[in-house]
PDB file of C-alpha atoms in Angstrom:
ATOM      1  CA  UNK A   1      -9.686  -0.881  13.245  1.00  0.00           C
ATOM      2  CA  UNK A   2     -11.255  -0.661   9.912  1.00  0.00           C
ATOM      3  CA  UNK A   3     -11.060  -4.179   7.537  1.00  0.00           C
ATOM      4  CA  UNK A   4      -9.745  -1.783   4.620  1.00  0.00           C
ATOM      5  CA  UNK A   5      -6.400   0.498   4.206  1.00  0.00           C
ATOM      6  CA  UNK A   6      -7.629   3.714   2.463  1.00  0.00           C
ATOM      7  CA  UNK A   7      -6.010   3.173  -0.566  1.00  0.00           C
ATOM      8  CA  UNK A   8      -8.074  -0.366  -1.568  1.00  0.00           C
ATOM      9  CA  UNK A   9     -11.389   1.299  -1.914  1.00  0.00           C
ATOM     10  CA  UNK A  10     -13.056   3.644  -4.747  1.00  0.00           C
ATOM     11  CA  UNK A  11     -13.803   6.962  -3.043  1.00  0.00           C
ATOM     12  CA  UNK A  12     -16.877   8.202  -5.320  1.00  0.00           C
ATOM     13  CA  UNK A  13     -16.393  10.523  -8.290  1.00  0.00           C
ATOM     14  CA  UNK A  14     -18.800  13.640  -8.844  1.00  0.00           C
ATOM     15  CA  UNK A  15     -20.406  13.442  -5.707  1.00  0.00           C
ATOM     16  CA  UNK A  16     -19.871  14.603  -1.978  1.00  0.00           C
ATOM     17  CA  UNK A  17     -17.830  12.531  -0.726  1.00  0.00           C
ATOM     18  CA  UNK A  18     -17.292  12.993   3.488  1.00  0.00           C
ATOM     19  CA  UNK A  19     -13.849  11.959   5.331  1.00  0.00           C
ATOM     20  CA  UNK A  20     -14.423  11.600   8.692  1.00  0.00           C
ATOM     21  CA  UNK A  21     -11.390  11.312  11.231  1.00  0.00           C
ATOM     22  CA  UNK A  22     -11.186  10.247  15.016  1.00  0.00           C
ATOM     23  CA  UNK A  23      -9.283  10.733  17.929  1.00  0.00           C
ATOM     24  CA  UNK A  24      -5.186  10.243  17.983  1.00  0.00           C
ATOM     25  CA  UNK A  25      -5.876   8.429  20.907  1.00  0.00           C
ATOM     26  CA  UNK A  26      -9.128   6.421  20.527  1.00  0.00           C
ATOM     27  CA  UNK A  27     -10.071   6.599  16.572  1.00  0.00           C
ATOM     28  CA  UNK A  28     -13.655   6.213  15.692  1.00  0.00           C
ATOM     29  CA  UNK A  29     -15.864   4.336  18.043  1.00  0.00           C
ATOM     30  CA  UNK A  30     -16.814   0.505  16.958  1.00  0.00           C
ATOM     31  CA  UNK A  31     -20.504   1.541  17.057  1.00  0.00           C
ATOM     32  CA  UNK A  32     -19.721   3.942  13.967  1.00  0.00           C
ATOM     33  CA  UNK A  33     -17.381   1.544  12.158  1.00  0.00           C
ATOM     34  CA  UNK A  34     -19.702  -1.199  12.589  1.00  0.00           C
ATOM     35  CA  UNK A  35     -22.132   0.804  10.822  1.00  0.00           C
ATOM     36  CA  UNK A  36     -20.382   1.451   7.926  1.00  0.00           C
ATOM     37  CA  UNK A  37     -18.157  -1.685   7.191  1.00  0.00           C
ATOM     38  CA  UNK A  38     -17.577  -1.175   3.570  1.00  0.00           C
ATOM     39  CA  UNK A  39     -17.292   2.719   3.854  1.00  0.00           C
ATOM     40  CA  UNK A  40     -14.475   3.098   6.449  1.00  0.00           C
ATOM     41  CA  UNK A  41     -10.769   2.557   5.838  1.00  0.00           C
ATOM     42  CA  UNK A  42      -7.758   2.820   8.132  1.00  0.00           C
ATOM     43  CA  UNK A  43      -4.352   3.838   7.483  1.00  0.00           C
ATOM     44  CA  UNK A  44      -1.648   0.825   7.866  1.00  0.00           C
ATOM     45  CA  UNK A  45       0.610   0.986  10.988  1.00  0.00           C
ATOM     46  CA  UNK A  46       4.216  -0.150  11.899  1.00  0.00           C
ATOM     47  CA  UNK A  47       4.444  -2.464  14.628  1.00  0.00           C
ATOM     48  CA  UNK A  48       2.963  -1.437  17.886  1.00  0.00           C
ATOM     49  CA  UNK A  49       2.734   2.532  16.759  1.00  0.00           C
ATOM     50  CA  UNK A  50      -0.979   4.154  18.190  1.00  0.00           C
ATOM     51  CA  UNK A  51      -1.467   6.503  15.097  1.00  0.00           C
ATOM     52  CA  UNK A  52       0.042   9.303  13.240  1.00  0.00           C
ATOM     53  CA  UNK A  53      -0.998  12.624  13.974  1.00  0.00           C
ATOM     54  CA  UNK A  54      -4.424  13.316  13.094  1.00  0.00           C
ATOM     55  CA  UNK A  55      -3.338  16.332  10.581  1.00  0.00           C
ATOM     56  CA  UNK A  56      -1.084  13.803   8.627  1.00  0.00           C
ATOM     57  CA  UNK A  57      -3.676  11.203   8.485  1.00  0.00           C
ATOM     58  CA  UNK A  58      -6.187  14.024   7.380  1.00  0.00           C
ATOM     59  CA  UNK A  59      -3.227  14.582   4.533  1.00  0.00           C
ATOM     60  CA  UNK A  60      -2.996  10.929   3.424  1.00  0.00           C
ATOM     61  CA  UNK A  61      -7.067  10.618   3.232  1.00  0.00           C
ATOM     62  CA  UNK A  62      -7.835  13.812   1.527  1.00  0.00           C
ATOM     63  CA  UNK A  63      -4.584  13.369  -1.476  1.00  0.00           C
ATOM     64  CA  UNK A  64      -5.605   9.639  -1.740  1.00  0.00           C
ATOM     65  CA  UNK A  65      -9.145  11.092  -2.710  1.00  0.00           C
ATOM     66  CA  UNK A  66      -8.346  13.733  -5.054  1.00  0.00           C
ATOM     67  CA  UNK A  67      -5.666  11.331  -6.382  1.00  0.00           C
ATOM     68  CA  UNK A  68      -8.139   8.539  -7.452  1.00  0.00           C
ATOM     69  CA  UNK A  69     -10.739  11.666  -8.851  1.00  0.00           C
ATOM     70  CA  UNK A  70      -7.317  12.327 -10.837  1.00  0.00           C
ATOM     71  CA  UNK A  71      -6.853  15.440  -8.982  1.00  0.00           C
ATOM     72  CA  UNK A  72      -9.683  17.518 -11.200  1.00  0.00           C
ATOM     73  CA  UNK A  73      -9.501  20.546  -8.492  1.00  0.00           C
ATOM     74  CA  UNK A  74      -5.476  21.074  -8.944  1.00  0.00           C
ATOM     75  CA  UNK A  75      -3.460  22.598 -11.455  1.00  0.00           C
ATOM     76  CA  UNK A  76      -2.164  20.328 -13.420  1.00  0.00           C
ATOM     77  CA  UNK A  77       0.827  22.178 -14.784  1.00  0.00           C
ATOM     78  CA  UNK A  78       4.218  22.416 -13.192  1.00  0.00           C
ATOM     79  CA  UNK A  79       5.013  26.398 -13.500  1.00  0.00           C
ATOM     80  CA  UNK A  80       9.346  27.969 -12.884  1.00  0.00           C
ATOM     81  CA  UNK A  81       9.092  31.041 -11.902  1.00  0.00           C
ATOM     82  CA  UNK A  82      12.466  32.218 -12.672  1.00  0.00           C
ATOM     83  CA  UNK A  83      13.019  30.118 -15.870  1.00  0.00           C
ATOM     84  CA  UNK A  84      10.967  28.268 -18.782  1.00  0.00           C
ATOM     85  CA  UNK A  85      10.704  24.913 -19.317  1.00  0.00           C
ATOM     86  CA  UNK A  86      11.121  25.398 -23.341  1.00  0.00           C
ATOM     87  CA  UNK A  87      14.847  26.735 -22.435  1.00  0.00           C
ATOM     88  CA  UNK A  88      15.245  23.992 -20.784  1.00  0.00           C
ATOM     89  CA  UNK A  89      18.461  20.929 -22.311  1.00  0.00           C
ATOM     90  CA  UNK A  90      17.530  17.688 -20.976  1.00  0.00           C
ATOM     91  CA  UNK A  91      20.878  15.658 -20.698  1.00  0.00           C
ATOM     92  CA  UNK A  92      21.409  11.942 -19.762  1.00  0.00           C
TER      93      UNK A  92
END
């Protein structure tokens, strides 16, 4: 319902930022959206599909976040836990 996919906005940086995610069914009510028209964002939808299941939506919102705050809260470093990556022989 929203004018913008959640991937065309800038979710803020260093400040709290609140996802907020309706019903599978219903989404969030107009009222709300019309509210906020440059603050809410939709995910893109095949054909005639209703929605993806709210806790894979809530998946795609949250990683798109912390993905445009270049992930700051993760570890950024792969780790093996049986080998190293210095023994490692890259071949092509």
């Amino acid at each position: 319902k929203a004018r913008f996919t959640y991937n065309k906005i800038t979710y803020p940086q260093g400040e709290d930022c609140y996802i907020i995610f309706g019903k599978e069914s219903k989404g969030i009510p107009e009222e709300v959206l019309l509210a906020h028209p440059e603050t809410t964002v939709r995910l893109p939808m095949v054909g005639d599909t209703r929605s993806l299941n709210l806790s894979n939506s809530v998946a795609i919102g949250v990683y798109e976040y912390y993905r445009q705050n270049e992930f700051k809260a993760f570890t950024q470093l792969g780790e093996l836990h049986n080998h190293s990556w210095e023994e490692a022989t890259w071949k092509k």
